[in-house]
Every structure is written in structure tokens, then in C-alpha cells.
Amino acid sequence: MLSYRHGFHAGNHADVVKHLVLLGLLQKLQGKDKPFTYIDSHSGAGLYDLDSDAARVNSEHLSGVVPLWQKRGTDPLLNLYLDKVSEFNSTRALHHYPGSPSLALGCLRPDDRMHLLELHPAEVEALRINMGRDTRVSIHYRDAFEGLLALTPPEPRRGMVLIDPAYEEKEDYKRVLSAVLKLQRRWPVGIIAVWYPLLARQRDRSAWLKAAIARENLPDVLTVELTVQEQDEEFGMHGSGMLLVNTPWQFREQMQATFTEVVSVLGEGARFRVEELHA
Ligand SMILES: C[S@@+](CC[C@H](N)C(=O)[O-])C[C@H]1O[C@@H](n2cnc3c(N)ncnc32)[C@H](O)[C@@H]1O
């Protein structure tokens, strides 16, 4: 039973780190004149209404994308992200927030391809509507972990996968680890990007996930983490991170520059960490 709906969280600090890293990776893929494949294992609905009842429950975007949107900046990747968000808003006020499939669609060239997986029936229906008809896009109503392996290695061979579960079940951490290892064997050139939450001390599993990946000696592993408050003992998500395999050249430096500006805009309490993972 899937209960998570991303509409309650769209545009929050977790989306900020996830979508900045995603756009940075897609930019790297666009840097070569060869087509690529983008796979989104947990796609969500693709586009979110920030005025909806769901989004207004906690208005998480107010401490995520909104301060960045209001201030803008000088970092090129941060501005690219804000420009992409603008494309879904016709006024200066922010009413819509694009999910990862919509952000990625805007980065596709004519020969690039995209596979979107989603298992929640209402979310996949919304995704179909929000993505429109585009021959470069395939939408799969199927389980992410099973579908990912069936779809790899993809054609074109260059490319990346975003693995973005809701971690509703503890088992998701083990499923992510197993998927990363299998994917890396089946698709050695693919860039793998995994989102993970940074939770209260008693519930946090990020250290376990990172240590398990580090032990495997995978190529060019980088983590990028953004936190917006101190870690609590029992409750809450104080930040989140992206774990990358096959990190592109000079991406670490780019992340340092982008997130220096992000935390300066988000202000007191915001911190970031960019680290290479080794055994
Ligand atoms: C965090 S949201 C995705 C957000 C999206 N990637 C974005 O950045 O805009 C996670 C999504 O995974 C879906 N989901 C949960 N378990 C799944 C599974 N086993 N296979 C495919 N999708 C799943 C949920 O329905 C939810 O829409």
C-alpha cells in the first residue's frame, strides 16, 4: 500500500538538493554531442500545484525553493534551476513546482530518451497528463526496483538514473543498495544518483547506506548533503543528500560553488557537505 504523495512536499529543501544535483548531471550529459537516456525510478506526478490543499498542509516550499526564488543568485546552476521553475509559472509568484520528470524533459535533445517509472495509480495518471505526448518519453506503471533492472542497460547507453524512493519502509534502504549494485554491474557507464533523507538520530539510516556503498568500491562516488536545521533525537527530517556513482569530472567543484550560494540564501541553520566516499 503506497501512502506517500509528493504533492505534500513539493519544492521543499529535499527537492532543492535533489533537483539541483539532477540538473547539474543532465547538463554534464548535454555537454557531449551524443544522445543519452534518463531513467527516473520513482517519478511522482511530474508537476505540483503549490496552492493545493496538500501543498498547503505544511507549505514546505516556503523554506525550500521560495527563498531561492525570491532572491535569485549568481551561480549558473542555481539560476538554471530557478529559470526551469519559472517556465512553469507565468507570474512572479510561485504557484507550480516541476517534479524531476518535468525538469529532465526540458533538458532532452531530439535523440535523447526518458523512461519514467511510477507505481501509485493516481500519480501515474497525473504523470501521463503532465508529461503530455512526447515520443522521447516512455511511462511505465510498474515497480521501480523490478523495472530498473528490466530497462538497463538502456539505449542510448550514455545516461543516468535517478533513484528517489519515499523510504516509507525500512526495506527501501536495502532495496536501494541492491539496485545500485546490480545497476552498476549491468550498466557500468551509467551515472547513478540516489536521494536519501537525513533523519532524527534514532531513525537515521544514511550512515548505514553510505558505509554499505563505500565498502563496494564503486567508481567515483560522491555525496552532496544539505541540512536546514540541527538533527533531532526522535523526530523529523533535518536535511537530505544525493549519493552519486560515476560522478562526472569536476562535478564536486561545481557542487561546492552552487551549495555555497544556496546555504547563504537559505540563511541561519543551513549547511552543506560534499564528500567523496571511499572504503
Ligand atoms: C519522492 S516521490 C518522487 C518525486 C520525484 N522523483 C521528483 O523529484 O519530483 C516518490 C514516488 O515514488 C513512488 N513509489 C513508491 N514506491 C514505488 C515503487 N516501488 N515503484 C515505483 N514507484 C514507487 C511514490 O508513489 C512517489 O510518487
Short mmCIF file of C-alpha atoms and ligand atoms in Angstrom, two decimals, residues 2 4 6 15 18-19 40-44 48 99-101 117-120 123 142-145 162 164-166 168, ligand 1:
data_model
loop_
_atom_site.label_atom_id
_atom_site.label_comp_id
_atom_site.label_asym_id
_atom_site.label_seq_id
_atom_site.Cartn_x
_atom_site.Cartn_y
_atom_site.Cartn_z
CA LEU A 2 1.59 3.26 -1.13
CA TYR A 4 3.30 8.77 0.21
CA HIS A 6 4.85 14.04 -3.17
CA ASP A 15 13.62 18.83 -3.71
CA LYS A 18 17.77 16.68 -5.47
CA HIS A 19 16.80 18.88 -8.40
CA ASP A 40 13.51 8.15 -13.19
CA SER A 41 12.71 5.17 -10.93
CA HIS A 42 10.20 6.95 -8.65
CA SER A 43 8.75 9.68 -10.85
CA GLY A 44 5.82 11.08 -8.88
CA TYR A 48 2.69 20.08 -8.45
CA GLY A 99 9.00 17.41 -10.43
CA SER A 100 12.07 15.57 -11.65
CA PRO A 101 10.40 14.27 -14.88
CA LEU A 117 8.56 4.57 -13.55
CA GLU A 118 5.78 5.09 -11.01
CA LEU A 119 3.65 2.61 -9.04
CA HIS A 120 0.94 4.77 -7.44
CA GLU A 123 0.38 9.57 -9.51
CA ARG A 142 5.47 -0.70 -12.58
CA ASP A 143 7.64 -1.29 -9.54
CA ALA A 144 10.83 0.75 -9.61
CA PHE A 145 13.25 -1.89 -8.43
CA LEU A 162 17.57 8.99 -10.51
CA ASP A 164 14.18 8.64 -5.40
CA PRO A 165 12.11 6.41 -3.10
CA ALA A 166 9.96 7.76 -0.29
CA GLU A 168 8.22 4.56 3.65
C1 LIG B 1 9.73 11.20 -3.57
S1 LIG B 1 8.46 10.82 -4.67
C2 LIG B 1 9.16 11.14 -6.25
C3 LIG B 1 9.45 12.56 -6.54
C4 LIG B 1 10.07 12.81 -7.90
N1 LIG B 1 11.21 11.95 -8.15
C5 LIG B 1 10.51 14.24 -8.01
O1 LIG B 1 11.67 14.56 -7.69
O2 LIG B 1 9.72 15.07 -8.46
C6 LIG B 1 8.46 9.05 -4.64
C7 LIG B 1 7.46 8.40 -5.58
O3 LIG B 1 7.74 7.00 -5.63
C8 LIG B 1 6.52 6.31 -5.80
N2 LIG B 1 6.79 4.92 -5.40
C9 LIG B 1 6.82 4.40 -4.15
N3 LIG B 1 7.17 3.09 -4.20
C10 LIG B 1 7.39 2.80 -5.52
C11 LIG B 1 7.82 1.63 -6.20
N4 LIG B 1 8.09 0.50 -5.56
N5 LIG B 1 7.97 1.71 -7.54
C12 LIG B 1 7.70 2.84 -8.22
N6 LIG B 1 7.29 3.99 -7.61
C13 LIG B 1 7.14 3.96 -6.28
C14 LIG B 1 5.55 7.06 -4.95
O4 LIG B 1 4.21 6.82 -5.38
C15 LIG B 1 6.00 8.51 -5.17
O5 LIG B 1 5.26 9.11 -6.21
#
